[in-house]
Short mmCIF file of C-alpha atoms in Angstrom, two decimals:
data_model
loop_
_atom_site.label_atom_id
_atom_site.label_comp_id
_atom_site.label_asym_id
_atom_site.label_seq_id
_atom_site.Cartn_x
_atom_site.Cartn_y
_atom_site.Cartn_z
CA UNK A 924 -33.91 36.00 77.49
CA UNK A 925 -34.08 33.91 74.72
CA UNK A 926 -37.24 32.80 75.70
CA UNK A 927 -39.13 36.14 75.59
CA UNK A 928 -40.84 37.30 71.98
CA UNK A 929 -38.83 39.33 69.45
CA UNK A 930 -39.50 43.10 70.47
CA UNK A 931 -40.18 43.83 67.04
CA UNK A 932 -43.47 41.49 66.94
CA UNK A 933 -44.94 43.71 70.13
CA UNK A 934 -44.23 46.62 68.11
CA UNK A 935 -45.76 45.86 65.01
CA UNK A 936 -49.04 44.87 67.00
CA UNK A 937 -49.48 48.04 68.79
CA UNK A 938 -50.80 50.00 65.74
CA UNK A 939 -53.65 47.93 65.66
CA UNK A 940 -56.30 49.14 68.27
CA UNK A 941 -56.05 52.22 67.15
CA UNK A 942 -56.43 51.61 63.52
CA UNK A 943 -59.38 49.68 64.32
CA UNK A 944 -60.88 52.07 66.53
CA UNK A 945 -60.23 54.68 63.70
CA UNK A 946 -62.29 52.53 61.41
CA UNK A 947 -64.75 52.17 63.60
CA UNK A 948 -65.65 55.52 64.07
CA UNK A 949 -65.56 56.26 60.44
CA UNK A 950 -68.58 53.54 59.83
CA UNK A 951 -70.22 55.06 62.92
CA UNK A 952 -70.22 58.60 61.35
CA UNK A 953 -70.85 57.23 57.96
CA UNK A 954 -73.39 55.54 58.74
CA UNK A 955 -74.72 58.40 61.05
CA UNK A 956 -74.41 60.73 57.95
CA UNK A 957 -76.58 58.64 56.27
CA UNK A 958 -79.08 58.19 58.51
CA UNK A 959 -78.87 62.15 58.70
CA UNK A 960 -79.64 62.67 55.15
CA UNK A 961 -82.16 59.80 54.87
CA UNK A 962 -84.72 61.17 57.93
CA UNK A 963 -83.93 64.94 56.14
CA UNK A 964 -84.99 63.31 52.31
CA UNK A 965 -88.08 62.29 54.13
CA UNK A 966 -89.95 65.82 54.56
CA UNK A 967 -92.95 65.13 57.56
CA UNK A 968 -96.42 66.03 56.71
CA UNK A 969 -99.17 66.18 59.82
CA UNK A 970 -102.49 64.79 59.69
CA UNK A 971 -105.01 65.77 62.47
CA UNK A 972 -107.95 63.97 62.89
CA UNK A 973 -110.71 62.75 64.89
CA UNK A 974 -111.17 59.33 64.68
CA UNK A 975 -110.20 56.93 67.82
CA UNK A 976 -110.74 53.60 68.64
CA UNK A 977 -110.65 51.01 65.67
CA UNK A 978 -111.31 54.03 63.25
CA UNK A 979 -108.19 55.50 64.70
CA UNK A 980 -106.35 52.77 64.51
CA UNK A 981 -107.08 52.50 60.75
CA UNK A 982 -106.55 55.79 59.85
CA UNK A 983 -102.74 55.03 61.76
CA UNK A 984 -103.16 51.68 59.57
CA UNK A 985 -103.24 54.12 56.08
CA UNK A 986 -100.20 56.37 57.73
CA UNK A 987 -98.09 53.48 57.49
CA UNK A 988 -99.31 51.96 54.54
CA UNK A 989 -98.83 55.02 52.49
CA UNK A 990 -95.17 55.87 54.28
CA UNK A 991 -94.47 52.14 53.23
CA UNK A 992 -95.26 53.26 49.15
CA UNK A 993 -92.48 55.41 49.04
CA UNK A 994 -89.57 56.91 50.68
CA UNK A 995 -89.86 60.97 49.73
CA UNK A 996 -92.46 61.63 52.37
CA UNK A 997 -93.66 60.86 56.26
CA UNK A 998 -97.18 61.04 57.17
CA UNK A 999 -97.83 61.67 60.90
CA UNK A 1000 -101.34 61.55 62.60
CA UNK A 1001 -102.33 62.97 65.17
CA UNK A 1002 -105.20 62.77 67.27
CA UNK A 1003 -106.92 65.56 68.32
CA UNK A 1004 -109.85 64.95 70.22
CA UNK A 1005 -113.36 65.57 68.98
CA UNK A 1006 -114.46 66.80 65.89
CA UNK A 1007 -115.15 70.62 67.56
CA UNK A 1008 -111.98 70.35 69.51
CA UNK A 1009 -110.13 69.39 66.04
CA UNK A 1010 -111.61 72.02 64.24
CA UNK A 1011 -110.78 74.58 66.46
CA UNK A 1012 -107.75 73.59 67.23
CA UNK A 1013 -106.85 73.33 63.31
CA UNK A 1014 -108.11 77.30 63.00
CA UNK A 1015 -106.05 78.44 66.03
CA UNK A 1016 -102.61 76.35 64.60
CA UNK A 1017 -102.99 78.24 61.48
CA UNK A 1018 -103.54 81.62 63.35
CA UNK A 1019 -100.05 80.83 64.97
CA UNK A 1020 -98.25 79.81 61.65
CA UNK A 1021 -98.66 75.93 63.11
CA UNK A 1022 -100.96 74.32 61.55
CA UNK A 1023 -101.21 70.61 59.86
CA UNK A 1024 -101.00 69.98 56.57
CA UNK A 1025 -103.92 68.04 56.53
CA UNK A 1026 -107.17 68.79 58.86
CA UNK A 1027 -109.97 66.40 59.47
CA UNK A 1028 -113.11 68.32 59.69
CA UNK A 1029 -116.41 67.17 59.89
CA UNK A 1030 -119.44 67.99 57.92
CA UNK A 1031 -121.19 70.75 60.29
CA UNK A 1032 -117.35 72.57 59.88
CA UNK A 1033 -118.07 72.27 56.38
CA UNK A 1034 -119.52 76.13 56.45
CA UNK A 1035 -116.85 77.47 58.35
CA UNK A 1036 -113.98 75.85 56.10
CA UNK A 1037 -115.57 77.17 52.63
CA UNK A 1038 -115.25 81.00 54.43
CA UNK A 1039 -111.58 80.27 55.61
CA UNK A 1040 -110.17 80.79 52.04
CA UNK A 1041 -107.04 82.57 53.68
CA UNK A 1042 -106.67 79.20 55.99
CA UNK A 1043 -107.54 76.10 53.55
CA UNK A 1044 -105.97 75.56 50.34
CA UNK A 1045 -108.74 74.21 47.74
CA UNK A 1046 -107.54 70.29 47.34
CA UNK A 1047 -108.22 70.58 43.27
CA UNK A 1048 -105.42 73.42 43.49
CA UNK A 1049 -103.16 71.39 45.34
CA UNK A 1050 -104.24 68.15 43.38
CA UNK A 1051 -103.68 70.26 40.22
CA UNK A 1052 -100.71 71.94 40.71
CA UNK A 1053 -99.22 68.39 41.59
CA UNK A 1054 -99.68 66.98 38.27
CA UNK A 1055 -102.88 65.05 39.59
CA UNK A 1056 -106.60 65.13 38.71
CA UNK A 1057 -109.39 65.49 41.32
CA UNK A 1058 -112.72 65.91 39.18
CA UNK A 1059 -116.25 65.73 40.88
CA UNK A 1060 -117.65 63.00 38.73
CA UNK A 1061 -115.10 60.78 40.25
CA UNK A 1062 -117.52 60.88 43.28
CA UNK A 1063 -120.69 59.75 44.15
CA UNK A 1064 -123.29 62.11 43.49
CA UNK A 1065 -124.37 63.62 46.82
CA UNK A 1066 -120.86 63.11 48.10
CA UNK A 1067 -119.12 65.72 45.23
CA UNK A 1068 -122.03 68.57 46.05
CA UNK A 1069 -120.99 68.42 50.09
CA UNK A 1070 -117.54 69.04 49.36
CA UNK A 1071 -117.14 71.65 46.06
CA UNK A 1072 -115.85 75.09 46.28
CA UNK A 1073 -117.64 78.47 44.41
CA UNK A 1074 -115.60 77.67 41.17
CA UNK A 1075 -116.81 74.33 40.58
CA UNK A 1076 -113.58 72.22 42.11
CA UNK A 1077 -112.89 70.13 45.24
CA UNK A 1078 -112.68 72.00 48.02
CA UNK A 1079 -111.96 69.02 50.14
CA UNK A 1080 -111.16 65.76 49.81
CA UNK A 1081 -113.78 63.16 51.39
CA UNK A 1082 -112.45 60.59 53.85
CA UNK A 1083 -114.72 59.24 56.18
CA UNK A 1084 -118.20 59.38 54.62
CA UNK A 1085 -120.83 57.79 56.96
CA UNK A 1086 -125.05 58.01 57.19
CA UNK A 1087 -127.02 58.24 59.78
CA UNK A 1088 -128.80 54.81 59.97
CA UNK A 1089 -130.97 52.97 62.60
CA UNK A 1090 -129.39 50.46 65.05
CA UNK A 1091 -131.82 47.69 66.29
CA UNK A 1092 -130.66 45.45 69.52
CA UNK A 1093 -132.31 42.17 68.33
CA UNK A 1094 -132.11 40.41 71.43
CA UNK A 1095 -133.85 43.21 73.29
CA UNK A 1096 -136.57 43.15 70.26
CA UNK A 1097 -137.31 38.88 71.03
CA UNK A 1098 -137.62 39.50 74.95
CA UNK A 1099 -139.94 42.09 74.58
CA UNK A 1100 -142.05 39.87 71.65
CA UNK A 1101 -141.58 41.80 68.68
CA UNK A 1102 -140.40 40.15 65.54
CA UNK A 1103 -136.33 39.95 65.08
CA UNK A 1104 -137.51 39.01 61.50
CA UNK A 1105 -139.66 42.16 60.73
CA UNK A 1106 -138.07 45.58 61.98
CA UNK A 1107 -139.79 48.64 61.79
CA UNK A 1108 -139.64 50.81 58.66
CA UNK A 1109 -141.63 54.04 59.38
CA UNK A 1110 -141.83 56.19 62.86
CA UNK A 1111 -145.46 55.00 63.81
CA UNK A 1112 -144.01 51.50 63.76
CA UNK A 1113 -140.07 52.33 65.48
CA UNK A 1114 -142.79 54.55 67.96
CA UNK A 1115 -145.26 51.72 68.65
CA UNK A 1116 -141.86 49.43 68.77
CA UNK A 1117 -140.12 51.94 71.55
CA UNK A 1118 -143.46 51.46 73.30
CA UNK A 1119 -143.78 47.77 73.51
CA UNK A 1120 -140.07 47.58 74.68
CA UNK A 1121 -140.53 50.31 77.31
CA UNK A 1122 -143.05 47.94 78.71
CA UNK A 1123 -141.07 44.83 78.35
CA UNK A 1124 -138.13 46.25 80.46
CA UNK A 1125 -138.90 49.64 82.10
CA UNK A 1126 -136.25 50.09 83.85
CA UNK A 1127 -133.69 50.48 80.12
CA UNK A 1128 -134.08 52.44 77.65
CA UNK A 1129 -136.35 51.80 74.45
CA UNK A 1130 -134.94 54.43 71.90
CA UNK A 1131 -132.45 57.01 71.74
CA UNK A 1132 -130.23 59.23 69.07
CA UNK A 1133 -127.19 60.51 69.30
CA UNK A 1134 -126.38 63.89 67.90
CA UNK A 1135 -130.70 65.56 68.38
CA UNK A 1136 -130.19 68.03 65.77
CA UNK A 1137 -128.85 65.87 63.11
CA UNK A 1138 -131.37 63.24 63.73
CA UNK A 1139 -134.21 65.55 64.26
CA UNK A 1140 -133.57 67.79 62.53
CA UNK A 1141 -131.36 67.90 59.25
CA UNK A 1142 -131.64 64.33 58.67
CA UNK A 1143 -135.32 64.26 59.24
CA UNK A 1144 -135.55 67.20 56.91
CA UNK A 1145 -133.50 66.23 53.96
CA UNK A 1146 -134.98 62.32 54.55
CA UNK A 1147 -138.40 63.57 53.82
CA UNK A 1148 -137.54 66.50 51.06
CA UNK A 1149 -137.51 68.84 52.88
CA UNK A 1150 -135.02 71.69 53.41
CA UNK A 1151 -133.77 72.69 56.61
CA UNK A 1152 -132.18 76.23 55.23
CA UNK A 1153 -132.89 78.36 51.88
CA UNK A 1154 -130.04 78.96 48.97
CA UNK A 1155 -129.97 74.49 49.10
CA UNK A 1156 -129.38 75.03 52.90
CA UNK A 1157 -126.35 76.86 52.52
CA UNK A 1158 -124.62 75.15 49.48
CA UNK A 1159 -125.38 77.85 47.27
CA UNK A 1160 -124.32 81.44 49.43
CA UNK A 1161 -123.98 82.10 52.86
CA UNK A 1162 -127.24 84.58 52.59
CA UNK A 1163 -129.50 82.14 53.96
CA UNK A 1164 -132.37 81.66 56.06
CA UNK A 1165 -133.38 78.66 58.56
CA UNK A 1166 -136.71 77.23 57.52
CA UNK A 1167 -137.13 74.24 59.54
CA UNK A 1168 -140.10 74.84 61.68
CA UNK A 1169 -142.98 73.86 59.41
CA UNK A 1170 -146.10 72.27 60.49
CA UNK A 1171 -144.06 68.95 59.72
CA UNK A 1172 -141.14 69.49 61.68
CA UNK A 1173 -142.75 70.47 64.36
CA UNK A 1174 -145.63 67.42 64.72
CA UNK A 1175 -142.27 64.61 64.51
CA UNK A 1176 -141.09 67.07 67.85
CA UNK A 1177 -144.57 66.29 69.47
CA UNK A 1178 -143.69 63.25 68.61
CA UNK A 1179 -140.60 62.95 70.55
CA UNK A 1180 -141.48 64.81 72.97
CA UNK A 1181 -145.06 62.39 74.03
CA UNK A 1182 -142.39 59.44 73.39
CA UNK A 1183 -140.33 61.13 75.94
CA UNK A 1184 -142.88 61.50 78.64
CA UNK A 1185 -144.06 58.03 78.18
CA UNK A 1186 -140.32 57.21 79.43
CA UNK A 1187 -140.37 55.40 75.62
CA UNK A 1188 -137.75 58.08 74.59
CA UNK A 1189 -134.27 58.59 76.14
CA UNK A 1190 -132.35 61.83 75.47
CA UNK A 1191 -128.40 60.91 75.18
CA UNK A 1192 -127.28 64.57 75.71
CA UNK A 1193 -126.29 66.54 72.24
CA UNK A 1194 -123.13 64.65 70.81
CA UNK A 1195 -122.44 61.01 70.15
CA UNK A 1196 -121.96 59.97 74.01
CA UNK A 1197 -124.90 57.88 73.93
CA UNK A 1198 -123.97 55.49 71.56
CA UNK A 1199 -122.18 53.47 74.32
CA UNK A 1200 -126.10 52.95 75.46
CA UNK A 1201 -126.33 51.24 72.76
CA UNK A 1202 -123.08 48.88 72.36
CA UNK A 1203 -123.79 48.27 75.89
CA UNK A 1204 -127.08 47.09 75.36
CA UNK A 1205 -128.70 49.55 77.67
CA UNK A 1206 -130.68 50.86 74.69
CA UNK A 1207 -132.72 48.77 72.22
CA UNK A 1208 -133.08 51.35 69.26
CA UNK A 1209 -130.54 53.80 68.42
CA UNK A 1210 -129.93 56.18 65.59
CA UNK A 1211 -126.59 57.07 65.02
CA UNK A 1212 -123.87 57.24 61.98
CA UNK A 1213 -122.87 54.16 60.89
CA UNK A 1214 -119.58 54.58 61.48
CA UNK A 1215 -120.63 52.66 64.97
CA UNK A 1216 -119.76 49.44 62.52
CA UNK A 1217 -116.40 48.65 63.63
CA UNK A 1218 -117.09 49.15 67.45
CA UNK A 1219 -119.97 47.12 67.72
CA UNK A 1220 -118.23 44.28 64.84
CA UNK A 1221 -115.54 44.15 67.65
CA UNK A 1222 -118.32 42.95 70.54
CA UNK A 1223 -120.54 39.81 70.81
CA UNK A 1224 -122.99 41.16 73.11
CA UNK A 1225 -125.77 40.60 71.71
CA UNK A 1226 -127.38 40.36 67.94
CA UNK A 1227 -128.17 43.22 66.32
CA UNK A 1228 -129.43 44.39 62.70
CA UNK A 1229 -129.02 48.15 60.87
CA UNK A 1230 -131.52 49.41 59.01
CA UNK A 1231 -132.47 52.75 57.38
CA UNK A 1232 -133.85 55.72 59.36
CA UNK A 1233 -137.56 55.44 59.75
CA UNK A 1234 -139.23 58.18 57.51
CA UNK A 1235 -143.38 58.80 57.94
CA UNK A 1236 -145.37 57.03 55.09
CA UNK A 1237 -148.01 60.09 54.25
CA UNK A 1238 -145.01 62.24 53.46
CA UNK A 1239 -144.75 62.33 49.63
CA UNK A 1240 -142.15 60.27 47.89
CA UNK A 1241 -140.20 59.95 50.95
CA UNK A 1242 -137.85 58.91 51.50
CA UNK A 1243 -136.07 60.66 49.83
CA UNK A 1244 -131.18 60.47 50.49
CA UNK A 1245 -129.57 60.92 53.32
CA UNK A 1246 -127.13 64.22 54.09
CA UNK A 1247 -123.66 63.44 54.57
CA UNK A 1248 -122.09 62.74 58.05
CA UNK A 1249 -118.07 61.59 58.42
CA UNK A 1250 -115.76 64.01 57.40
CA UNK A 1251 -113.43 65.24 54.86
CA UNK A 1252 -109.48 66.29 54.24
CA UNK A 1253 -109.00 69.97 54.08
CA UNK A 1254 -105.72 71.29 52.96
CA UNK A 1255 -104.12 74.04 55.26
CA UNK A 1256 -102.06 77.14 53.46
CA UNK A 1257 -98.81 78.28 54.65
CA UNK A 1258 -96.78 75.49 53.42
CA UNK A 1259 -94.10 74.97 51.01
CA UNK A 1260 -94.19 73.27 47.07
CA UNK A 1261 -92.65 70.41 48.30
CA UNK A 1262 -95.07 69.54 51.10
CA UNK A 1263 -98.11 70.51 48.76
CA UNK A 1264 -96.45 67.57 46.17
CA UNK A 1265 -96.56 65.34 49.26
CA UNK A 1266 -100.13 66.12 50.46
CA UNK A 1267 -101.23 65.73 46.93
CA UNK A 1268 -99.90 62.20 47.04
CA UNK A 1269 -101.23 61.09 49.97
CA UNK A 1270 -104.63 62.01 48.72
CA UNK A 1271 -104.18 60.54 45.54
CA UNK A 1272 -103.41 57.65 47.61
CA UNK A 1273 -106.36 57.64 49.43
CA UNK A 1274 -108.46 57.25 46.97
CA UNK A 1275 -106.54 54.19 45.65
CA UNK A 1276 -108.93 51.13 45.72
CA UNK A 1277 -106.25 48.75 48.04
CA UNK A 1278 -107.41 52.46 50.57
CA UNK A 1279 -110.79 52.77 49.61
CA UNK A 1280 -111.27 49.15 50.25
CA UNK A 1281 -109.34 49.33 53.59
CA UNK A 1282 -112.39 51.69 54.35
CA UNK A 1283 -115.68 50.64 53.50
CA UNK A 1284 -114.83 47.08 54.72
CA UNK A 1285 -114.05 47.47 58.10
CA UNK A 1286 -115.76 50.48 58.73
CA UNK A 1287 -119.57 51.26 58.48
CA UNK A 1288 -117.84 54.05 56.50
CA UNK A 1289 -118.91 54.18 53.15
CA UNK A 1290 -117.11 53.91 49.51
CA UNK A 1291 -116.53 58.04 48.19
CA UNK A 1292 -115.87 57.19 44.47
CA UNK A 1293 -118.01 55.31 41.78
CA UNK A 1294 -115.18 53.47 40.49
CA UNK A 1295 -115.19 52.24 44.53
CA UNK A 1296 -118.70 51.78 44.81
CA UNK A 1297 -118.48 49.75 41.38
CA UNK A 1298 -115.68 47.93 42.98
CA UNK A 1299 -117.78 46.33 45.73
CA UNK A 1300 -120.32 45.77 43.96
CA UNK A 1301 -118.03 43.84 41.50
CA UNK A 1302 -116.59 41.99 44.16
CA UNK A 1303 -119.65 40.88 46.01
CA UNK A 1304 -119.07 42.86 48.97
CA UNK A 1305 -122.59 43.94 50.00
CA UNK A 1306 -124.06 40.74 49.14
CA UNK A 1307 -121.76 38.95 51.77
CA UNK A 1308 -122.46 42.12 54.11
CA UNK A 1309 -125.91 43.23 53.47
CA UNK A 1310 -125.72 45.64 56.48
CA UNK A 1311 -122.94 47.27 55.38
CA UNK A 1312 -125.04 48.74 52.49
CA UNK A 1313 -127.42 49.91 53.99
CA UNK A 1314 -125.43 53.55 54.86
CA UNK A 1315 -124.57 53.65 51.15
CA UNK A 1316 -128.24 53.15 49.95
CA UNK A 1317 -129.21 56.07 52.15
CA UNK A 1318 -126.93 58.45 50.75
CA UNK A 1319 -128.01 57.41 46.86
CA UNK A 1320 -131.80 56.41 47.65
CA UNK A 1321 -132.33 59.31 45.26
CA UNK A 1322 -130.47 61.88 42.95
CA UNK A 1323 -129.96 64.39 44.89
CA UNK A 1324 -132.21 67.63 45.19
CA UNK A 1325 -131.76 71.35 46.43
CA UNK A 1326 -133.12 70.07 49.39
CA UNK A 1327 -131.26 66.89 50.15
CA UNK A 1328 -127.83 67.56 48.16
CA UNK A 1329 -125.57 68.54 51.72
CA UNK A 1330 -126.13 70.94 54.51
CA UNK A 1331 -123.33 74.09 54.60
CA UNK A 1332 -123.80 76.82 57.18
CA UNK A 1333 -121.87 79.08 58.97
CA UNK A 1334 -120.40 78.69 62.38
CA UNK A 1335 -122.67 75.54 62.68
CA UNK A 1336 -121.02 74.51 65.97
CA UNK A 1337 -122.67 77.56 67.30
CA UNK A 1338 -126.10 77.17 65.90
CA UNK A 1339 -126.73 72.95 66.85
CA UNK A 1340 -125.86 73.89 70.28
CA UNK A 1341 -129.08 76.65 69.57
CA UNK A 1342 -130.68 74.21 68.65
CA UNK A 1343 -130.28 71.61 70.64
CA UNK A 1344 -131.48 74.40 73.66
CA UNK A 1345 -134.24 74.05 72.10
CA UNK A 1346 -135.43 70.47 71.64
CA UNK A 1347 -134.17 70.54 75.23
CA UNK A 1348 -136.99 73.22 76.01
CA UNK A 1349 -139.53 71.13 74.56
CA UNK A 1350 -138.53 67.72 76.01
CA UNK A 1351 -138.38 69.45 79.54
CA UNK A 1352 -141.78 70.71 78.56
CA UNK A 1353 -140.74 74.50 79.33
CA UNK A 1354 -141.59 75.37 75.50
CA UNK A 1355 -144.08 73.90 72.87
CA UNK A 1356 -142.46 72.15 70.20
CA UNK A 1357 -143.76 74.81 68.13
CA UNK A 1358 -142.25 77.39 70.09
CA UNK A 1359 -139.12 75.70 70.54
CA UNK A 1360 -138.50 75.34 66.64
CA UNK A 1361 -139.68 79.06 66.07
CA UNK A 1362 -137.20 80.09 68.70
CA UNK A 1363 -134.61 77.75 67.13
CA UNK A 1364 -134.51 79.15 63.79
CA UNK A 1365 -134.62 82.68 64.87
CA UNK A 1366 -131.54 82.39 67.59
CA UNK A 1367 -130.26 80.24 64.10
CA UNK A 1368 -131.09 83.21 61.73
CA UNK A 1369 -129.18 85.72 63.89
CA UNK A 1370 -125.85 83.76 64.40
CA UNK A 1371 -125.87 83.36 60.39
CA UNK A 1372 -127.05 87.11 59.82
CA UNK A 1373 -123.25 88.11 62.08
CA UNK A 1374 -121.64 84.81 60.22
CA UNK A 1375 -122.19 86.57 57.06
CA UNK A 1376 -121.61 90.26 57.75
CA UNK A 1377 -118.27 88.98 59.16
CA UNK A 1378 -117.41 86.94 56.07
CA UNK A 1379 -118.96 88.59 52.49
CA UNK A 1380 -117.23 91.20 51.68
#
């Protein structure tokens, strides 16, 4: 007996799992509590875009960045699939009472947005009701026109602003004896160029463009001065009238169209699709926006060079700027002060030069604001990455006129698929290019005429 432990000392140690248990679930809810309040001080704002790849990847790359500045708010993005799919998808949310905060859309949704007042919240009244500026001038000069509401303001904020430029496979160029050193500026010379390559390797494809209608139409238009719509195609009312099927027009579709009997021309369907053609090196020429930059930086395939689109010679002070492609921030309605304080942030952090840089250097994407542009140039950018420039000399070649300042016209989606019907027509050979851009303006006319009865009122 007198070897066993006092009976008091087991006593006074049974209190203590309990105790400690006790505490232990005190920290745990503590510290649950906290986490609680912390993920509920954090209110979640939703971006949907459009971008995938390494363009996705850095528009995930901002999320974090900008969720890393500051604790009040949580960016999400969310990909959405193409820019139609996004788009639509954006309209329908809101139609439910779901929709983002922030929607991607792309230029040819541009039209569509500006009638959606009840859906999209004009980013200078969410900028200014934030405390924050937003003012045009900020931006560079053809940029600001694409993207202002009736009153003057911002109507959206632009993000991804790309050009359509002209991508040359220089490998394919040497094999088929043309000069690496001396790339073709005008369309007699890319034509004569597709030729000689078509007969260096028949069996691939010489030249190609992604998106028809943009290429062959509104770029080739605004490039040369001339305007694919009345009313500054669409930037100044939505009564408008296609005008795109002048003797000019219509000779560069003859154009294509001989190319694309001569097998010298490849048609890559009516979106971007094609441009794998290109990074695969299937295709020697290629115009397409130049936000192809960070998928073809990522491959060493072969050695390639950008240059500007091609533009004829006899034309008249052409060329002239580039029209917008990319896409811009549109702010949805529906939400509540708070979230509008946070959207207003992120945008004022996007156009934040640690952002803006973040964009036109790894993108082919190009710099939206002059105190950007001035910041590249300051740092020597463009002279280490000639290339790169070339999308931002295309969009400020020139001031911008009535002609060449942006493109904005109703259910757009619609009318390219009209219109790319038609250059289909004429590269089967079942219509004239004559006919086929007659036919294209008219079908064009009539979706705009319903576009506009449904939306002035």
């Amino acid at each position: 007996m007198d070897n066993l432990p006092p009976r008091h000392g087991k006593r006074a140690r049974r209190p203590a799992k309990p105790v400690l248990r006790a505490l232990a679930g005190l920290l745990i809810g503590v510290t649950a509590s906290l986490s609680a309040v912390a993920a509920r001080a954090a209110t979640e704002l939703q971006l949907w875009h459009s971008l995938d790849g390494a363009n996705g990847a850095l528009v995930a790359r901002i999320a974090e960045e900008f969720n890393a500045s500051q604790t009040a708010y949580r960016l999400v993005t969310i990909y959405k699939g193409p820019y139609a799919e996004t788009i639509n998808g954006g309209i329908a949310a809101y139609r439910a009472g779901a929709a983002p905060h922030i929607l991607q859309v792309f230029e040819v949704g541009n039209g569509t947005m500006a009638a959606a007042i009840g859906a999209a919240r004009p980013v200078a009244e969410v900028m200014r009701a934030a405390g924050r500026g937003i003012a045009p001038d900020a931006f560079l000069p053809v940029i600001a026109t694409n993207y202002l509401a009736r009153d003057g303001g911002m109507l959206s904020l632009p993000f991804n602003i790309s050009a359509m430029v002209m991508w040359i496979n220089l490998d394919r160029f040497a094999r088929a004896g043309l000069d690496p050193d001396h790339l073709p500026e005008t369309w007699p010379q890319v034509f004569e160029a597709a030729r000689a390559l078509k007969r260096a390797e028949p069996s691939r494809c010489a030249l190609s463009t992604a998106w028809p209608t943009w290429a062959h139409i509104e770029q080739l238009s605004a490039w040369h001065g001339k305007p694919v719509a009345t009313r500054s195609n669409g930037l100044d009312g939505f009564d408008v009238e296609l005008v795109f099927n002048t003797a000019f027009q219509v000779r560069h579709l003859q154009n294509i169209v001989d190319l694309h009997r001569e097998g010298a021309f490849t048609y890559a369907g009516r979106t971007n699709r094609g441009e794998a053609q290109f990074v695969s090196g299937e295709c020697a020429i290629f115009l397409t926006s130049s936000s192809l930059y960070g998928t073809i930086a990522s491959q060493d395939r072969f050695r390639w060079a950008i240059r500007p689109m091609p533009y004829y010679p006899e034309v008249v002070d052409a060329p002239q700027n580039a029209i917008l492609g990319g896409g811009s921030l549109y702010v949805m309605q529906g939400k509540t002060d708070d979230e509008y304080a946070g959207v207003a942030a992120f945008l004022d952090f996007v156009l934040s030069f640690p952002v803006q840089a973040l964009l036109y250097r790894n993108t082919g994407y190009v710099p939206v604001t002059r105190a950007a542009r001035a910041d590249a140039e300051a740092a020597g950018f463009y002279t280490r990455h000639p290339m790169l420039e070339v999308a931002v000399d295309a969009i400020t070649h020139r001031p911008p006129t009535r002609d060449t300042a942006g493109l904005r016209l109703g259910n757009m989606l619609q009318i390219r698929d009209l219109w790319a019907e038609e250059i289909e027509a004429a590269l089967a050979g079942t219509k004239t290019p004559r006919h086929a851009l007659d036919d294209a303006v008219a079908r064009g006319n009539a979706v705009l005429r319903l576009f506009q009865r449904r939306t002035v009122r």
